[in-house]
mmCIF file of C-alpha atoms in Angstrom:
data_model
loop_
_atom_site.group_PDB
_atom_site.id
_atom_site.type_symbol
_atom_site.label_atom_id
_atom_site.label_comp_id
_atom_site.label_asym_id
_atom_site.label_seq_id
_atom_site.Cartn_x
_atom_site.Cartn_y
_atom_site.Cartn_z
ATOM 1 C CA MET R 178 236.801 88.778 124.044
ATOM 2 C CA LEU R 179 237.127 89.491 127.722
ATOM 3 C CA VAL R 180 235.161 87.666 130.408
ATOM 4 C CA GLY R 181 233.647 90.916 131.670
ATOM 5 C CA GLU R 182 232.003 91.471 128.266
ATOM 6 C CA ILE R 183 229.993 88.240 128.297
ATOM 7 C CA MET R 184 229.564 87.333 131.990
ATOM 8 C CA THR R 185 226.191 87.133 133.718
ATOM 9 C CA SER R 186 225.691 89.942 136.229
ATOM 10 C CA PRO R 187 224.328 90.659 138.814
ATOM 11 C CA VAL R 188 225.008 87.382 140.587
ATOM 12 C CA VAL R 189 222.616 85.128 142.475
ATOM 13 C CA THR R 190 224.373 84.067 145.689
ATOM 14 C CA VAL R 191 223.640 82.068 148.833
ATOM 15 C CA ARG R 192 225.008 82.096 152.374
ATOM 16 C CA ALA R 193 226.895 79.206 153.940
ATOM 17 C CA ASP R 194 223.994 78.491 156.326
ATOM 18 C CA THR R 195 221.463 78.133 153.484
ATOM 19 C CA SER R 196 219.748 74.744 153.295
ATOM 20 C CA PRO R 197 220.521 72.401 150.369
ATOM 21 C CA GLN R 198 216.809 72.343 149.507
ATOM 22 C CA VAL R 199 216.812 76.106 148.911
ATOM 23 C CA VAL R 200 219.888 75.776 146.696
ATOM 24 C CA MET R 201 218.288 73.002 144.646
ATOM 25 C CA SER R 202 215.179 75.104 144.161
ATOM 26 C CA LEU R 203 217.259 78.102 143.017
ATOM 27 C CA LEU R 204 219.278 76.031 140.556
ATOM 28 C CA ALA R 205 216.179 74.402 139.086
ATOM 29 C CA ARG R 206 214.059 77.547 138.926
ATOM 30 C CA ARG R 207 216.767 79.774 137.415
ATOM 31 C CA ARG R 208 218.350 77.022 135.294
ATOM 32 C CA LEU R 209 221.769 77.478 136.873
ATOM 33 C CA THR R 210 224.536 74.940 137.441
ATOM 34 C CA MET R 211 226.409 76.672 140.286
ATOM 35 C CA LEU R 212 225.874 79.297 142.971
ATOM 36 C CA PRO R 213 228.599 81.362 144.663
ATOM 37 C CA VAL R 214 228.572 81.164 148.464
ATOM 38 C CA VAL R 215 229.239 84.430 150.330
ATOM 39 C CA ASP R 216 229.713 85.396 153.972
ATOM 40 C CA ALA R 217 227.968 88.166 155.935
ATOM 41 C CA GLU R 218 230.195 90.784 154.224
ATOM 42 C CA ASN R 219 229.350 89.358 150.756
ATOM 43 C CA ARG R 220 232.871 87.987 150.351
ATOM 44 C CA LEU R 221 233.159 84.869 148.250
ATOM 45 C CA VAL R 222 233.956 81.830 150.414
ATOM 46 C CA GLY R 223 233.000 78.929 148.161
ATOM 47 C CA VAL R 224 230.743 77.604 145.424
ATOM 48 C CA VAL R 225 227.996 74.990 145.482
ATOM 49 C CA SER R 226 227.204 73.169 142.264
ATOM 50 C CA GLU R 227 225.000 70.424 140.898
ATOM 51 C CA VAL R 228 227.840 67.965 141.497
ATOM 52 C CA ASP R 229 228.056 68.975 145.176
ATOM 53 C CA LEU R 230 224.318 68.422 145.599
ATOM 54 C CA LEU R 231 224.583 64.928 144.158
ATOM 55 C CA ALA R 232 226.334 64.033 147.428
ATOM 56 C CA LEU R 233 222.989 64.314 149.211
ATOM 57 C CA PRO R 234 221.655 60.878 150.225
ATOM 58 C CA GLU R 235 218.984 59.435 147.984
ATOM 59 C CA PRO R 236 216.994 56.320 148.936
ATOM 60 C CA LEU R 237 217.357 53.402 146.558
ATOM 61 C CA ASP R 238 214.228 52.370 144.658
ATOM 62 C CA PRO R 239 213.448 48.757 145.626
ATOM 63 C CA ARG R 240 212.003 48.105 142.164
ATOM 64 C CA ALA R 241 215.522 48.324 140.703
ATOM 65 C CA HIS R 242 217.087 45.820 143.142
ATOM 66 C CA LEU R 243 216.645 42.115 143.881
ATOM 67 C CA ARG R 244 217.417 42.595 147.562
ATOM 68 C CA PRO R 245 215.921 45.193 149.913
ATOM 69 C CA ALA R 246 218.060 48.318 150.064
ATOM 70 C CA PRO R 247 219.239 49.692 153.421
ATOM 71 C CA PRO R 248 217.271 52.769 154.524
ATOM 72 C CA VAL R 249 218.811 56.236 154.592
ATOM 73 C CA VAL R 250 219.904 56.964 158.158
ATOM 74 C CA ALA R 251 218.055 59.932 159.653
ATOM 75 C CA GLY R 252 220.335 62.864 160.385
ATOM 76 C CA SER R 253 223.057 61.742 157.962
ATOM 77 C CA ALA R 254 222.227 64.339 155.300
ATOM 78 C CA PRO R 255 224.063 67.684 155.228
ATOM 79 C CA ARG R 256 221.874 70.480 156.574
ATOM 80 C CA THR R 257 223.693 73.524 155.247
ATOM 81 C CA VAL R 258 225.573 74.612 152.135
ATOM 82 C CA PHE R 259 228.712 74.887 154.269
ATOM 83 C CA GLU R 260 228.821 71.083 154.487
ATOM 84 C CA LEU R 261 228.586 70.692 150.704
ATOM 85 C CA MET R 262 230.348 73.643 149.103
ATOM 86 C CA SER R 263 233.724 73.559 147.385
ATOM 87 C CA SER R 264 236.220 75.837 149.107
ATOM 88 C CA PRO R 265 238.462 77.672 148.373
ATOM 89 C CA PRO R 266 236.723 78.461 145.080
ATOM 90 C CA GLN R 267 238.329 78.605 141.669
ATOM 91 C CA THR R 268 237.651 82.015 140.098
ATOM 92 C CA THR R 269 238.476 84.117 137.083
ATOM 93 C CA SER R 270 238.888 87.845 136.433
ATOM 94 C CA GLU R 271 236.675 90.177 134.411
ATOM 95 C CA HIS R 272 239.828 90.970 132.398
ATOM 96 C CA ALA R 273 240.606 87.313 131.643
ATOM 97 C CA ASP R 274 240.557 86.095 128.061
ATOM 98 C CA VAL R 275 237.415 84.147 127.122
ATOM 99 C CA ALA R 276 239.583 81.887 124.937
ATOM 100 C CA GLU R 277 241.505 80.767 128.029
ATOM 101 C CA VAL R 278 238.333 80.144 130.031
ATOM 102 C CA ALA R 279 236.830 78.159 127.135
ATOM 103 C CA ALA R 280 239.976 76.015 127.008
ATOM 104 C CA LEU R 281 239.695 75.473 130.762
ATOM 105 C CA PHE R 282 236.076 74.351 130.432
ATOM 106 C CA ARG R 283 237.142 71.895 127.720
ATOM 107 C CA ARG R 284 239.817 70.381 129.968
ATOM 108 C CA THR R 285 237.689 70.090 133.095
ATOM 109 C CA ALA R 286 234.161 69.221 134.164
ATOM 110 C CA TRP R 287 233.556 72.821 135.255
ATOM 111 C CA LYS R 288 230.551 74.554 133.754
ATOM 112 C CA CYS R 289 230.788 77.944 135.449
ATOM 113 C CA LEU R 290 233.246 80.219 137.296
ATOM 114 C CA PRO R 291 232.762 83.201 139.617
ATOM 115 C CA VAL R 292 234.179 86.422 138.162
ATOM 116 C CA MET R 293 236.152 88.724 140.450
ATOM 117 C CA ARG R 294 237.188 92.367 140.418
ATOM 118 C CA GLY R 295 239.885 92.282 143.039
ATOM 119 C CA ASP R 296 238.125 90.877 146.111
ATOM 120 C CA GLU R 297 234.652 91.762 144.802
ATOM 121 C CA LEU R 298 232.370 89.190 143.158
ATOM 122 C CA VAL R 299 230.981 90.883 140.033
ATOM 123 C CA GLY R 300 229.543 88.054 137.956
ATOM 124 C CA VAL R 301 229.702 84.468 136.804
ATOM 125 C CA VAL R 302 230.780 83.129 133.422
ATOM 126 C CA SER R 303 229.481 79.824 132.119
ATOM 127 C CA ARG R 304 229.711 77.580 129.099
ATOM 128 C CA SER R 305 226.334 78.962 128.033
ATOM 129 C CA ASP R 306 227.650 82.537 128.149
ATOM 130 C CA ILE R 307 230.511 81.586 125.833
ATOM 131 C CA ILE R 308 228.250 79.687 123.414
ATOM 132 C CA ARG R 309 225.861 82.649 123.354
ATOM 133 C CA ALA R 310 228.721 84.984 122.426
ATOM 134 C CA MET R 311 230.045 82.589 119.774
ATOM 135 C CA SER R 312 226.606 82.343 118.155
ATOM 136 C CA ARG R 313 226.364 86.090 117.547
ATOM 137 C CA ASP R 314 225.027 87.162 114.133
ATOM 138 C CA ASP R 315 227.682 87.613 111.412
ATOM 139 C CA ASP R 316 226.296 90.983 110.315
ATOM 140 C CA GLU R 317 226.586 92.380 113.838
ATOM 141 C CA ILE R 318 230.164 91.123 114.140
ATOM 142 C CA GLN R 319 231.076 92.562 110.744
ATOM 143 C CA ASP R 320 229.653 95.982 111.625
ATOM 144 C CA ASP R 321 231.616 96.064 114.892
ATOM 145 C CA VAL R 322 234.885 94.982 113.257
ATOM 146 C CA ASN R 323 234.591 97.481 110.407
ATOM 147 C CA ARG R 324 233.797 100.271 112.871
ATOM 148 C CA LEU R 325 237.107 99.571 114.608
ATOM 149 C CA LEU R 326 239.034 99.230 111.350
ATOM 150 C CA ALA R 327 237.717 102.581 110.108
ATOM 151 C CA ASP R 328 239.501 104.263 113.002
ATOM 152 C CA LEU R 329 242.718 102.464 112.068
ATOM 153 C CA ASP R 330 242.644 103.114 108.305
ATOM 154 C CA PRO R 331 239.660 103.173 105.907
ATOM 155 C CA SER R 332 241.583 100.950 103.476
ATOM 156 C CA TRP R 333 241.050 97.948 105.791
ATOM 157 C CA GLN R 334 237.742 96.115 105.392
ATOM 158 C CA ALA R 335 236.339 92.954 106.959
ATOM 159 C CA THR R 336 233.772 90.363 105.963
ATOM 160 C CA VAL R 337 232.435 87.726 108.371
ATOM 161 C CA THR R 338 231.149 84.226 107.627
ATOM 162 C CA GLN R 339 230.174 81.924 110.506
ATOM 163 C CA GLY R 340 232.331 83.904 112.916
ATOM 164 C CA VAL R 341 235.397 83.800 110.640
ATOM 165 C CA VAL R 342 236.677 87.318 109.935
ATOM 166 C CA THR R 343 238.509 87.959 106.670
ATOM 167 C CA ILE R 344 240.363 91.280 106.641
ATOM 168 C CA THR R 345 241.649 92.885 103.443
ATOM 169 C CA GLY R 346 243.858 95.947 103.263
ATOM 170 C CA HIS R 347 246.861 97.649 101.681
ATOM 171 C CA GLY R 348 248.798 98.891 104.702
ATOM 172 C CA PRO R 349 252.163 97.772 106.103
ATOM 173 C CA ASP R 350 252.532 94.511 108.022
ATOM 174 C CA ARG R 351 252.351 96.191 111.417
ATOM 175 C CA GLN R 352 249.040 97.788 110.407
ATOM 176 C CA GLY R 353 247.705 94.404 109.362
ATOM 177 C CA ASP R 354 248.701 93.002 112.744
ATOM 178 C CA ALA R 355 246.911 95.907 114.405
ATOM 179 C CA ALA R 356 243.788 95.233 112.327
ATOM 180 C CA ALA R 357 243.767 91.575 113.385
ATOM 181 C CA SER R 358 244.281 92.540 117.026
ATOM 182 C CA LEU R 359 241.328 94.934 116.865
ATOM 183 C CA ALA R 360 239.110 92.254 115.319
ATOM 184 C CA ALA R 361 240.012 89.855 118.132
ATOM 185 C CA THR R 362 238.399 92.197 120.662
ATOM 186 C CA VAL R 363 234.948 91.853 119.092
ATOM 187 C CA ILE R 364 232.448 89.493 120.705
ATOM 188 C CA GLY R 365 231.686 86.497 118.489
ATOM 189 C CA VAL R 366 234.921 86.473 116.459
ATOM 190 C CA ARG R 367 236.240 82.922 116.252
ATOM 191 C CA THR R 368 239.034 83.028 113.663
ATOM 192 C CA ILE R 369 240.806 85.800 111.763
ATOM 193 C CA ARG R 370 242.218 85.631 108.232
ATOM 194 C CA LEU R 371 244.350 88.517 107.015
ATOM 195 C CA THR R 372 244.501 88.835 103.238
ATOM 196 C CA GLU R 373 246.679 91.533 101.702
ATOM 197 C CA PRO R 374 246.191 91.928 97.920
ATOM 198 C CA ARG R 375 249.613 93.545 97.590
ATOM 199 C CA ARG R 376 251.156 90.145 98.351
ATOM 200 C CA HIS R 377 251.031 87.834 95.299
ATOM 201 C CA ASP R 378 252.250 84.370 94.509
ATOM 202 C CA VAL R 379 253.004 83.238 90.979
ATOM 203 C CA SER R 380 251.427 79.901 90.149
ATOM 204 C CA ALA R 381 252.886 77.236 87.896
ATOM 205 C CA GLU R 382 250.713 78.574 85.065
ATOM 206 C CA GLY R 383 252.289 82.017 85.412
ATOM 207 C CA THR R 384 249.173 83.699 86.811
ATOM 208 C CA THR R 385 249.136 85.602 90.072
ATOM 209 C CA ARG R 386 246.873 84.999 93.028
ATOM 210 C CA SER R 387 246.507 86.711 96.386
ATOM 211 C CA THR R 388 247.540 84.752 99.446
ATOM 212 C CA ALA R 389 245.810 84.532 102.799
ATOM 213 C CA SER R 390 247.475 83.849 106.124
ATOM 214 C CA PRO R 391 245.083 82.214 108.611
ATOM 215 C CA TRP R 392 245.655 83.160 112.231
ATOM 216 C CA SER R 393 243.755 81.571 115.079
ATOM 217 C CA VAL R 394 242.338 83.907 117.713
ATOM 218 C CA ASP R 395 243.392 81.420 120.388
ATOM 219 C CA THR R 396 247.018 81.161 119.369
ATOM 220 C CA TRP R 397 248.028 84.313 117.538
ATOM 221 C CA VAL R 398 245.960 87.301 118.573
ATOM 222 C CA CYS R 399 245.186 86.356 122.159
ATOM 223 C CA PRO R 400 248.366 85.530 124.083
ATOM 224 C CA PRO R 401 247.551 84.119 127.539
ATOM 225 C CA SER R 402 247.680 86.657 130.333
ATOM 226 C CA SER R 403 248.070 84.147 133.136
ATOM 227 C CA GLY R 404 248.342 80.860 131.317
ATOM 228 C CA THR R 405 244.985 79.518 132.503
ATOM 229 C CA GLY R 406 242.414 82.267 132.911
ATOM 230 C CA VAL R 407 241.625 80.939 136.373
ATOM 231 C CA ASP R 408 242.670 81.928 139.877
ATOM 232 C CA GLN R 409 242.173 80.551 143.361
ATOM 233 C CA LEU R 410 241.111 82.597 146.357
#
């Protein structure tokens, strides 16, 4: 899967002179975790997230403390997004591999990334976008995979169970590799197993059985394009 296939677009953005209160209202109302910050030419200059907004001063509740808490000093709170935003922003490309972005989200506390097409902001991709793609119905995935395999060779067929694609065919090894690569482009595919009936193992009892070679989408079919799936402006 590519980021551009699952990203949220168009993008809700704010300017650097927007007030934190407006940002909080947007995040709460639209159920977002981050907003890209753009300049007058709509160029991305930063991002403001829930974590950034937690830096806003909050008065302590005296009921939770034995001693009176010091009051919040008037004028100490940031008045614009510019004072809170993270800059330069971390971004990703619409052509980045979703597997790489998912791995990045696992390693960090990030929940969302702006998606760029060159210097143009074209979307955002979040953990929720990835989960939504991963939860796609098996029948839909199977139909899409088999549609692609039919163009390769009608002898290749796929079945899908809980996002795991099992491909069976009779072609040469390079055609099997091509079939697995095609399956990896379909939204919702999580793992690919390539089973070729022409390959047989003989068991200790003298009977034959077909063998299956499991290949992970993350490690075999989807080699990293940049190593991380993330860029910095």
